[in-house]
Short mmCIF file of C-alpha atoms and ligand atoms in Angstrom, two decimals:
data_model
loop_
_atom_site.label_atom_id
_atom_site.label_comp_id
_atom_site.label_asym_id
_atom_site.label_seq_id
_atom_site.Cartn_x
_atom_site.Cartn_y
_atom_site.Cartn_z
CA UNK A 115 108.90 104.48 127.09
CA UNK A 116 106.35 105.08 124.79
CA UNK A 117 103.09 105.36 125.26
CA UNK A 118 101.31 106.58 122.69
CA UNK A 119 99.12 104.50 120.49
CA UNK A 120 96.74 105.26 117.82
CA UNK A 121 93.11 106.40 118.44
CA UNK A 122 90.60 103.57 118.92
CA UNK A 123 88.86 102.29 115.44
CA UNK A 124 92.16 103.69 113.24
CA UNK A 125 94.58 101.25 112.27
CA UNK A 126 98.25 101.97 110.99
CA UNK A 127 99.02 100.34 107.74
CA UNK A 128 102.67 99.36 107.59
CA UNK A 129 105.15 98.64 104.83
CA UNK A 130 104.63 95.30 104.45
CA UNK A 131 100.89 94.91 104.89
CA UNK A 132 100.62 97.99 102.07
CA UNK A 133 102.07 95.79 99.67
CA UNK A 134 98.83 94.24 98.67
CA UNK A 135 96.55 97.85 99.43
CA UNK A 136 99.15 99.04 97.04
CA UNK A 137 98.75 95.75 94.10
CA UNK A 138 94.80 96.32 94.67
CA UNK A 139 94.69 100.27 94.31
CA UNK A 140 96.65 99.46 90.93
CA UNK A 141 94.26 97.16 89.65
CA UNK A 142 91.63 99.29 90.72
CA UNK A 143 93.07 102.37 89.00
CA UNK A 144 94.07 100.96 85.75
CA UNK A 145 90.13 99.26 85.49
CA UNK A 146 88.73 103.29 86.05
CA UNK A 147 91.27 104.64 83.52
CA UNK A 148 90.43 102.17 81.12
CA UNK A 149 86.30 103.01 81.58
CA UNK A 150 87.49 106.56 80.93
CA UNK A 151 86.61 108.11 84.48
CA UNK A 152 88.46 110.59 85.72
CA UNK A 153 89.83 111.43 89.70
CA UNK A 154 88.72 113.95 91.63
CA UNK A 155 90.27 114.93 94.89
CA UNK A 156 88.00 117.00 97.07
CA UNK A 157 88.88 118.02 101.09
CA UNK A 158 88.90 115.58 104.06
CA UNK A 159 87.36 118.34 106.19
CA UNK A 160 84.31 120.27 104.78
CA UNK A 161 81.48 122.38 106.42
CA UNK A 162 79.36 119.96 109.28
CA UNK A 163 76.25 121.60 107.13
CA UNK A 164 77.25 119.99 104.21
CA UNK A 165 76.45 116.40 105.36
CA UNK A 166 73.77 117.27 107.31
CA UNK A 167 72.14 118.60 104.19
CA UNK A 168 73.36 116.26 101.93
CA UNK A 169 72.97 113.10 103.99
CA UNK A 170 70.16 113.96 106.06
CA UNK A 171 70.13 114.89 109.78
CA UNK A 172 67.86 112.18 110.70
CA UNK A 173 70.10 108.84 109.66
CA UNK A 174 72.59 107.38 111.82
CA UNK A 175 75.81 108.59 109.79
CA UNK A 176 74.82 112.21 110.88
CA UNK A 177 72.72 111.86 114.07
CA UNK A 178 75.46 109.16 115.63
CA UNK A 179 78.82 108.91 113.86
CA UNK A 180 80.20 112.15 112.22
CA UNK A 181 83.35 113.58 113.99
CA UNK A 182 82.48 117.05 114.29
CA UNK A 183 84.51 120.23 115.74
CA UNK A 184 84.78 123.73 115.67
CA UNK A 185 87.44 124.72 114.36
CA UNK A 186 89.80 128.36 115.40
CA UNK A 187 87.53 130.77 113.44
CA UNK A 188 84.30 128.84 115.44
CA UNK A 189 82.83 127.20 112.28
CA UNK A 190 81.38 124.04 112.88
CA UNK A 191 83.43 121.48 110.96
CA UNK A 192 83.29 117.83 109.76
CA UNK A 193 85.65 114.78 108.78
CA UNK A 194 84.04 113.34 105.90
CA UNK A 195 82.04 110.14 106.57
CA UNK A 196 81.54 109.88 102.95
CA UNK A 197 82.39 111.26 99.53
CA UNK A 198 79.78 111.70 97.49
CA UNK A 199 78.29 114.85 99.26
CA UNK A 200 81.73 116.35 98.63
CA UNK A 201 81.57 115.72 94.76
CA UNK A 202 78.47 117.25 94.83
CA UNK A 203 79.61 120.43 96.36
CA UNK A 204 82.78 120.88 94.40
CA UNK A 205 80.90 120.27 90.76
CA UNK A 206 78.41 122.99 92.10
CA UNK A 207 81.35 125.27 93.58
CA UNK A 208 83.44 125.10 90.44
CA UNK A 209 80.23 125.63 88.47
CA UNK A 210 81.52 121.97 86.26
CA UNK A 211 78.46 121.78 83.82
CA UNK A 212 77.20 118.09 83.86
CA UNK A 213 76.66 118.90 79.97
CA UNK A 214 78.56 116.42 78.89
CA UNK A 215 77.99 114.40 81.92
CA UNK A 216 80.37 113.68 84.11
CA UNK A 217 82.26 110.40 85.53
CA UNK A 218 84.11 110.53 88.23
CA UNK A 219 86.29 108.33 90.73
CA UNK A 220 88.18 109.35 93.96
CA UNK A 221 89.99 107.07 96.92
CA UNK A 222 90.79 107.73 100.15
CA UNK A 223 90.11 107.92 104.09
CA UNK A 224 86.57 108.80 105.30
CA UNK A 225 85.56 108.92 109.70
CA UNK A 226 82.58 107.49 111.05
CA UNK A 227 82.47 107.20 115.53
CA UNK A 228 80.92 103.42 115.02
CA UNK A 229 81.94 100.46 117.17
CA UNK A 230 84.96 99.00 116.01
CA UNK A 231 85.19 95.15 115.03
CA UNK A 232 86.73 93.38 111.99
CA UNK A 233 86.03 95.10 109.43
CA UNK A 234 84.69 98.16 110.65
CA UNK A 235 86.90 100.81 111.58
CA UNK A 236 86.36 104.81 112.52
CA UNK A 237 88.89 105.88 109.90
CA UNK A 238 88.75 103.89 107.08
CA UNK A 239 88.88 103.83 103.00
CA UNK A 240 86.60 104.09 100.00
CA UNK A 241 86.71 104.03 96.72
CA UNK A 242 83.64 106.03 95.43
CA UNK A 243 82.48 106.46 91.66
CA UNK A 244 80.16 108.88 90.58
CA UNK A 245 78.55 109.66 87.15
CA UNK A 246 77.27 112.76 87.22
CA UNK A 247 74.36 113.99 84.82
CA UNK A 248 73.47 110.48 83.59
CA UNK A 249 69.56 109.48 83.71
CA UNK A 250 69.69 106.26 81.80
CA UNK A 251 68.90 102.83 82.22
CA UNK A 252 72.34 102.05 81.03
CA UNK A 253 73.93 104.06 83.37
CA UNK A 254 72.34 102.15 85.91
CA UNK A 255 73.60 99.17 84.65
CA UNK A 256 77.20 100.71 83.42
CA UNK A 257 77.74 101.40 87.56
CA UNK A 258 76.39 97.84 88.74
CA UNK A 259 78.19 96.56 86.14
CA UNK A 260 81.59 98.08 86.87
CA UNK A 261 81.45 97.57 90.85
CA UNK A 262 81.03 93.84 89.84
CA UNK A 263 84.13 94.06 87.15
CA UNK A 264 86.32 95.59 89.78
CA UNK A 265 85.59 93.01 92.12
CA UNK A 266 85.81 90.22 89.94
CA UNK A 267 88.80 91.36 88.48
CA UNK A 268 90.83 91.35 92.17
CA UNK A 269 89.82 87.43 92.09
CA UNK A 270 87.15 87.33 94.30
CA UNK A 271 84.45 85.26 94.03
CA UNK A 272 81.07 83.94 95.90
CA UNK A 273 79.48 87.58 95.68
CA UNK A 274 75.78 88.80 96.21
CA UNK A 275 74.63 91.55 94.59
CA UNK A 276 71.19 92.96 95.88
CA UNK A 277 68.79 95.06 94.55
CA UNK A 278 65.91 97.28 95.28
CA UNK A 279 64.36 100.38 94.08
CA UNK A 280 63.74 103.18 96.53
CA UNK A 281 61.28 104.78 93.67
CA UNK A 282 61.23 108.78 93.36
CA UNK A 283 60.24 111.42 96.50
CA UNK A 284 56.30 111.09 95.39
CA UNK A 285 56.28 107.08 95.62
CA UNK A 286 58.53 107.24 98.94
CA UNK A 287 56.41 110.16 100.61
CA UNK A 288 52.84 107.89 99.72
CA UNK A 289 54.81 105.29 101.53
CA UNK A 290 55.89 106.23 104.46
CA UNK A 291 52.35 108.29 104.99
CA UNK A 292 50.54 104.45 104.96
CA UNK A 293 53.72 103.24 106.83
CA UNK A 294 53.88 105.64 109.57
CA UNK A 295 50.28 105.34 110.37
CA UNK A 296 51.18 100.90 110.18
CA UNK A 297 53.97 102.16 112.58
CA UNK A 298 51.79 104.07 114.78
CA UNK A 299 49.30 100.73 115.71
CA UNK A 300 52.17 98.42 115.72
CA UNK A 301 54.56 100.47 117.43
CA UNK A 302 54.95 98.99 121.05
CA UNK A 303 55.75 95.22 119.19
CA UNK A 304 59.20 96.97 117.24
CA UNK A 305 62.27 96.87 119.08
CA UNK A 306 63.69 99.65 120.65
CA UNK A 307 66.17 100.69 117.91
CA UNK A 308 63.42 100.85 115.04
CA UNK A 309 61.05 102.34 117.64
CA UNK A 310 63.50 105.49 118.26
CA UNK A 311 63.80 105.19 114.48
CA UNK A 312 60.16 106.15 113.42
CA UNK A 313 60.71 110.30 113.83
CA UNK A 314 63.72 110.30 112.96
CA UNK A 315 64.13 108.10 109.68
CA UNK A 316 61.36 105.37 109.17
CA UNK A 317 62.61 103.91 106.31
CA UNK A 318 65.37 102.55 108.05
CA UNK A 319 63.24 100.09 110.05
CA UNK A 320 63.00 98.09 106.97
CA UNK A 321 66.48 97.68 107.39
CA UNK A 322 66.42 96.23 110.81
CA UNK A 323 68.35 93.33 111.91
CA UNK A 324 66.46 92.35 114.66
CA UNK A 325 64.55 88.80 114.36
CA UNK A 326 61.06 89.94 115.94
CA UNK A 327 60.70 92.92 114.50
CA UNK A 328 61.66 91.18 110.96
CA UNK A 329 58.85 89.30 111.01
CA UNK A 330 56.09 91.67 112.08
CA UNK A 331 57.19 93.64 109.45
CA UNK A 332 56.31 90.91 107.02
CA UNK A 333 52.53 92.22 107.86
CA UNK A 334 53.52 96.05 106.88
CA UNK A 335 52.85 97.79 103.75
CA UNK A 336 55.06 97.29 100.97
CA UNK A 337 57.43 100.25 99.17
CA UNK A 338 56.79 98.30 96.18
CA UNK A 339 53.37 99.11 95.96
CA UNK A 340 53.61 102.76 96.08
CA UNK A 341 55.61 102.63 93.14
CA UNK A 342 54.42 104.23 90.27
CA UNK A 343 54.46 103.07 86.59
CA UNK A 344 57.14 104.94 85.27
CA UNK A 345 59.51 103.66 88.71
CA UNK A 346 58.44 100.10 88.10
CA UNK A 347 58.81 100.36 84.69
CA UNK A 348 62.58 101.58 84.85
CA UNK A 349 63.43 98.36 87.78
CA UNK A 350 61.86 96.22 85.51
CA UNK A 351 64.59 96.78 82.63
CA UNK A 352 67.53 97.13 85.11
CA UNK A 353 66.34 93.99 85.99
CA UNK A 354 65.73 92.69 82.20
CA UNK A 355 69.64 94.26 81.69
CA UNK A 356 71.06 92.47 84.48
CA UNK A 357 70.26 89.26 83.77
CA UNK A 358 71.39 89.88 79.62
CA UNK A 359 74.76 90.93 81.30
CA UNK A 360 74.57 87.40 83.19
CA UNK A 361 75.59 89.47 86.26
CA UNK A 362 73.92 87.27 89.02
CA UNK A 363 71.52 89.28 91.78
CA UNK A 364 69.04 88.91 94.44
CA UNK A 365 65.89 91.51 94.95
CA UNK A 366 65.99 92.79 98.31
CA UNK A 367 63.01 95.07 99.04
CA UNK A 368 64.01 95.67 102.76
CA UNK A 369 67.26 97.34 100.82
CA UNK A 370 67.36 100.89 101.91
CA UNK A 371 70.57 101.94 102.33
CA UNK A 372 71.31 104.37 105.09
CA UNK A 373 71.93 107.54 103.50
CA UNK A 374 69.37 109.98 102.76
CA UNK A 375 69.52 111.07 99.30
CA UNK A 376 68.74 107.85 97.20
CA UNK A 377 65.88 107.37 94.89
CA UNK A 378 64.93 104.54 92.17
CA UNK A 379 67.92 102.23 91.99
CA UNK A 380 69.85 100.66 95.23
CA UNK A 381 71.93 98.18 95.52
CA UNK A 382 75.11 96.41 97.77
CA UNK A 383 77.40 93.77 97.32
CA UNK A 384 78.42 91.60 100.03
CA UNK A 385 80.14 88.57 100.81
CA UNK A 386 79.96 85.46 103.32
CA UNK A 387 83.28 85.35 103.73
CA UNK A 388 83.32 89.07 105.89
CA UNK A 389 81.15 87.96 108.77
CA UNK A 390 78.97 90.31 110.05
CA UNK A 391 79.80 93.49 108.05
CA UNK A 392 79.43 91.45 105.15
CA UNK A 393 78.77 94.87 102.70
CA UNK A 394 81.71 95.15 101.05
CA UNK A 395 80.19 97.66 98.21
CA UNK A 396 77.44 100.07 98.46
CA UNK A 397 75.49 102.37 96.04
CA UNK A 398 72.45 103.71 94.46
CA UNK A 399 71.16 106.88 92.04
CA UNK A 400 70.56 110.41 93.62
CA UNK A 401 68.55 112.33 91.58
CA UNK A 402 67.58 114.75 93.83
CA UNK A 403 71.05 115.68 95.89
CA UNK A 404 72.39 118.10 93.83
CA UNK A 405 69.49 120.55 93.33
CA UNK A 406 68.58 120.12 96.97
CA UNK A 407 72.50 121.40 97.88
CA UNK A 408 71.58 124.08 95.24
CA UNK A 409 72.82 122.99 91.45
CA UNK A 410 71.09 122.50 88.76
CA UNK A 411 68.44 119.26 88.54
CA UNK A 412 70.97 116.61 88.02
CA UNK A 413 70.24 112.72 88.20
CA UNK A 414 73.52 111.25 89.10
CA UNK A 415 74.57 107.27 90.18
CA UNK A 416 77.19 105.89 92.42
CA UNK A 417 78.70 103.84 94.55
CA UNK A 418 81.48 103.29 96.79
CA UNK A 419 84.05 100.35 98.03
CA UNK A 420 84.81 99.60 101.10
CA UNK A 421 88.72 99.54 101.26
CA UNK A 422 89.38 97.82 104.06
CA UNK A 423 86.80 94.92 103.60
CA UNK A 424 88.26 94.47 99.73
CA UNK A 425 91.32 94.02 101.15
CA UNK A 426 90.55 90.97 103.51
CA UNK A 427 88.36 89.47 100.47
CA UNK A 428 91.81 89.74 97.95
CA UNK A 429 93.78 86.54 98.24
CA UNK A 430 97.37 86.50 99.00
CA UNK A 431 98.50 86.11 95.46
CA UNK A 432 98.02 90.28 95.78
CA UNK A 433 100.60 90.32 98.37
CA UNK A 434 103.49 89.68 96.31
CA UNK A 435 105.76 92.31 95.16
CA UNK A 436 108.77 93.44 92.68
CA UNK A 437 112.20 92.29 94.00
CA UNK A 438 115.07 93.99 94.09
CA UNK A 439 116.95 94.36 90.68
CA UNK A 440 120.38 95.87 91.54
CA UNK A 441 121.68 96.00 95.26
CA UNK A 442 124.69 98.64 95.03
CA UNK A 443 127.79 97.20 97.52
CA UNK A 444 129.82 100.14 97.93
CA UNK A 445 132.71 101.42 100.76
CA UNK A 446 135.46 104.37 100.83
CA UNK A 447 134.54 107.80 100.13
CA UNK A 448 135.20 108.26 96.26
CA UNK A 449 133.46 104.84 96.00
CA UNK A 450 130.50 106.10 98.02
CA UNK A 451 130.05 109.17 95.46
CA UNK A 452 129.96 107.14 92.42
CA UNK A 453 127.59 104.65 93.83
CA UNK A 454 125.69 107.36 94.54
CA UNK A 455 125.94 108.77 90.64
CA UNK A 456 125.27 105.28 89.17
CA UNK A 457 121.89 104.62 91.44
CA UNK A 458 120.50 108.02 89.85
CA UNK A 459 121.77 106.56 86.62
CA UNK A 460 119.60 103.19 87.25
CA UNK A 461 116.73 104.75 88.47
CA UNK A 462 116.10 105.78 84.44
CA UNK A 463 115.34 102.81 83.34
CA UNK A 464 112.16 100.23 85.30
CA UNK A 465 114.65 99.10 88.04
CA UNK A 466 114.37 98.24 92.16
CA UNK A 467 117.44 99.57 93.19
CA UNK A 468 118.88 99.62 96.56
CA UNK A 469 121.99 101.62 97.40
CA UNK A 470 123.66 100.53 100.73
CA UNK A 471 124.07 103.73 102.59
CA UNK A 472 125.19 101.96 105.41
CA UNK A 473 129.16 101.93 105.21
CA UNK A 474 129.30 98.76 106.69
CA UNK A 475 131.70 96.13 105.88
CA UNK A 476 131.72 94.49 102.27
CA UNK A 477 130.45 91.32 103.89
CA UNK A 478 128.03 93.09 105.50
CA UNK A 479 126.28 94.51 102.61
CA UNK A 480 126.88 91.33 100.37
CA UNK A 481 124.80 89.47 102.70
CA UNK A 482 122.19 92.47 103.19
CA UNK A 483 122.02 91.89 99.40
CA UNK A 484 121.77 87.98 99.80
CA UNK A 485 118.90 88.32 102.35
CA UNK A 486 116.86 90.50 99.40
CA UNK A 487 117.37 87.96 97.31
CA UNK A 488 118.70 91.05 94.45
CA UNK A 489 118.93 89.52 91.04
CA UNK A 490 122.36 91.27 90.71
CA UNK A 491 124.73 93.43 93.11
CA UNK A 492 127.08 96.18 91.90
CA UNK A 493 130.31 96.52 93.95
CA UNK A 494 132.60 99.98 94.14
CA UNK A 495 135.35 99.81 96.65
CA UNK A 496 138.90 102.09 96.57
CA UNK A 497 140.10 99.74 94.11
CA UNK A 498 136.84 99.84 91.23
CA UNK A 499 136.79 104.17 92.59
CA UNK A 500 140.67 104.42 91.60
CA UNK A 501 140.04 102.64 88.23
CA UNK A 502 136.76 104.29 87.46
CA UNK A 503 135.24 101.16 87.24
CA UNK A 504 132.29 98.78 88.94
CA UNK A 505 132.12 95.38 88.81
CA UNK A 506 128.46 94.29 88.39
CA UNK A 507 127.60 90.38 88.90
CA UNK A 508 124.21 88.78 87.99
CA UNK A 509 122.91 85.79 89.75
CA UNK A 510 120.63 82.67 89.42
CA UNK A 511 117.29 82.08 90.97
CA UNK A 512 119.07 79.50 93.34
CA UNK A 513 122.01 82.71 94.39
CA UNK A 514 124.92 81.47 92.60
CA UNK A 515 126.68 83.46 90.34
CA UNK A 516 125.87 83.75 87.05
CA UNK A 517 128.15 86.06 85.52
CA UNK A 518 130.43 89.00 86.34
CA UNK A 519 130.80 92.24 83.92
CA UNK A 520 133.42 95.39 84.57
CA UNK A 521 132.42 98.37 83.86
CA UNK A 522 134.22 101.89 83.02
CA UNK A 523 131.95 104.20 85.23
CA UNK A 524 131.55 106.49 82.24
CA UNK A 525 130.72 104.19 80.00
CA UNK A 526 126.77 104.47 79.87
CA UNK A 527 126.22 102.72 76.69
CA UNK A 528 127.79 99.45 78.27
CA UNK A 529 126.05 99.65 81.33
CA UNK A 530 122.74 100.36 79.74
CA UNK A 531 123.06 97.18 77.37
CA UNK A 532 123.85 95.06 80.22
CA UNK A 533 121.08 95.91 81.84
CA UNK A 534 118.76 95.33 78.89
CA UNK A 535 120.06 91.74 77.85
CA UNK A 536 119.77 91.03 81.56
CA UNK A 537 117.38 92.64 83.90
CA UNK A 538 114.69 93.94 81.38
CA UNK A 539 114.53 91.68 78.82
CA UNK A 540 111.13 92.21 78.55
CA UNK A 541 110.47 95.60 79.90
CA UNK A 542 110.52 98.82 78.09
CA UNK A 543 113.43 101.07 78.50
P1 HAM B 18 77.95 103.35 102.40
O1 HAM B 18 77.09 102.15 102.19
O2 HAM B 18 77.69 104.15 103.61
O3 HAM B 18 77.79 104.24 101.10
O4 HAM B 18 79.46 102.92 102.39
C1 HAM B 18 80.01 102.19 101.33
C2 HAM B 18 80.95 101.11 101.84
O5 HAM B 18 81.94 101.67 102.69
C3 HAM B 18 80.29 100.05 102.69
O6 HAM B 18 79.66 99.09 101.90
C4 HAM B 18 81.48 99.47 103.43
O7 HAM B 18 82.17 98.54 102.61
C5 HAM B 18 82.36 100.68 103.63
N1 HAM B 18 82.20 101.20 105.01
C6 HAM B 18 81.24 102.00 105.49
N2 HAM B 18 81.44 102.27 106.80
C7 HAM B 18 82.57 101.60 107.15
C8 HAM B 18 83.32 101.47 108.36
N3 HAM B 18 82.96 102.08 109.48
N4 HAM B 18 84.44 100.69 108.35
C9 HAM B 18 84.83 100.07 107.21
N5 HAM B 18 84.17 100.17 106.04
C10 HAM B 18 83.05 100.91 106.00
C11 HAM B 18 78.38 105.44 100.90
O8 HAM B 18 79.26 105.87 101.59
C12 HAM B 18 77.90 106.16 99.66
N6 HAM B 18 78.60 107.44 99.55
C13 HAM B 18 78.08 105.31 98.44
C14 HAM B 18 77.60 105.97 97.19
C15 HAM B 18 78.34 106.63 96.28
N7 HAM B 18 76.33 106.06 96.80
C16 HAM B 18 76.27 106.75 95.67
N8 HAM B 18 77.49 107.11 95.35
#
């Protein structure tokens, strides 16, 4: 008996259920290719220091939910709970000028120790883009814009996007100064949570979810008014841009994201349709992260995707895949070898081929073929293997035969015209 299972909050993610995690990563792909930004791959495991820097010791993701170790040599390590620290540290490392200015995409699994439920997991994925170097307005826009496209473009619809601006370190720090002393006389009303919350990260409270403390914040001072000119000035033409674009959004001032190193723009994108982690896309500028992790001043935007929640938001149109184009019947050991030889021949040209490696009876493997619906099957017994010859039959959508072709083994030119008047008529070769 076995009795292992996977660790709590990871989930396994089998053949058939990848299907659609595979159709959606291609999508997703193609749609960064085509807005000319480029992958970067950076380690699952990096320094603990790193995040604790990057993301800031006193928000939850760090305080609460990083899985941390030490590893052999005694160094303190991390699994990433998010990428964009990791870019950071790699453009720095590998000295990558930001002049020209960089855009960036990467995918792939990221660890936070939260409380499991649908949707929420402690491994799960993200895709993250960063631009790199870019101050603009329009590069503002050019990210909102493109987390929206990607979304849209997988078919889903009823989306919120919310925004906020988190203004620069000046407008933040005369903030929280008027909000901390609010905090201080009004501190015994909060709830527990965004009481433990005012050393450690105060701006969070704004974030709170509980009812009470909701409303007495309603009587708090406002981030908005600590803005100054310039940061107003720059939300009011995202704003102005957004609604040119026609891409739909709400404000949200209580938006403040729970990583440390945002400034002027935030915003998420949720849906109804997820429940209670209803954040299915997350993101916001950083102008300060590099040069605090020691680079060069370098205002950079970004955001990241939420894999997992995409996923259940994708309908089940995404779930459909290629079938098979050739199923290869063969039995007898000369017969087995050239099977063998003609499914390396196929697998030249755009084909799902499936060689039966099972040396099980014709019947067998005919109705192995059947059951995959294949669009044709290739047979090679003792009597095709002593002639040098397969016979390759085609079928109809409803499985009856549709024509039947023999082939001299050698004869590649044959074979390949076959299959081009009638399994790739419209493909490339
Ligand atoms: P984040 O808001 O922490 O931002 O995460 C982004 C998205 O990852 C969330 O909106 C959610 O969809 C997904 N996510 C987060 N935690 C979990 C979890 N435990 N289970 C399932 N999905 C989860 C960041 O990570 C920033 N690095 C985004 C960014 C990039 N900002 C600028 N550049």
């Amino acid at each position: 008996m076995n009795n292992f299972k996977n660790l709590r909050g990871t989930v396994d993610l089998l053949p058939d259920h990848l299907i659609k995690w595979q159709n959606v990563e291609k999508i997703i792909i193609e749609q960064l290719f085509r807005s000319s930004i480029k992958e970067i791959r950076t380690p699952i495991l990096e320094m603990t220091e790193l995040f604790m820097r990057g993301i800031g010791e006193g928000t939850d993701v760090v305080s609460k939910e990083m899985y941390t170790f030490l590893d052999r040599g005694e160094r303190s390590c991390t699994l990433r709970p998010e990428g964009t620290a990791s870019v950071a540290r790699a453009l720095i490392q590998h000295g990558i000028s930001t002049k020209p200015s960089q855009k960036l995409w990467y995918m792939g699994p990221m660890f936070r120790y939260e409380r499991p439920q649908a949707g929420r997991q402690r491994q799960f994925h993200q895709l993250g883009v960063e631009f790199i170097g870019y101050e603009s307005v329009s590069s503002d826009i050019e990210i909102i814009t493109l987390a929206w496209d990607i979304l849209e473009k997988l078919g889903i619809k009823e989306l919120n996007l919310e925004i906020n601006t988190l203004g620069d370190h000046i407008d933040r720090s005369n903030f929280q100064k008027a909000f901390l002393k609010w905090l201080e006389v009004n501190k015994n009303s909060l709830d527990f949570d965004s009481q433990r919350r005012i050393d450690k990260n105060p701006l969070r409270i704004l974030d709170t979810k509980d009812v009470k403390t909701k409303q007495i914040l309603k009587g708090a001072p406002r981030l908005f008014d600590f803005l100054s000119e310039k940061s107003l000035e720059r939300y009011l033409i995202i704003k102005e841009k957004l609604k040119l674009l026609k891409i739909p959004f709400i404000e949200n001032s209580n938006l403040v994201r729970g990583l440390d190193y945002y400034t002027h723009t935030a915003f998420e994108i949720t849906s109804g349709a997820l429940g209670s982690q209803a954040t299915v896309c997350g993101g916001g500028r950083y102008d300060s992260l590099i040069s605090q992790m020691g680079g060069a001043e370098t205002p950079a935007i970004g955001f990241a995707i939420g894999l997992e929640r995409l996923i259940l938001l994708c309908g089940n149109e995404l779930e459909e895949t290629r079938e098979t184009d050739v199923y290869i019947v063969n039995k007898g050991t000369h017969a087995e070898i050239l099977a063998m030889e003609l499914s390396r021949k196929l697998r030249n040209y755009d084909l799902i081929i499936e060689l039966d490696l099972s040396g099980a009876s014709f019947s067998k493997q005919f109705k192995k073929a059947n059951k995959l619906k294949s669009k044709s099957i290739i047979v090679i017994g003792d009597d095709e293997a002593e002639k040098n010859v397969f016979v390759i039959r085609l079928f109809n959508n409803d499985n009856s035969e549709n024509k039947e072709e023999t082939i001299l083994i050698e004869d590649n030119l044959k074979l390949e015209k076959w299959v081009k008047s009638n399994l790739i008529l419209d493909r490339n070769l």
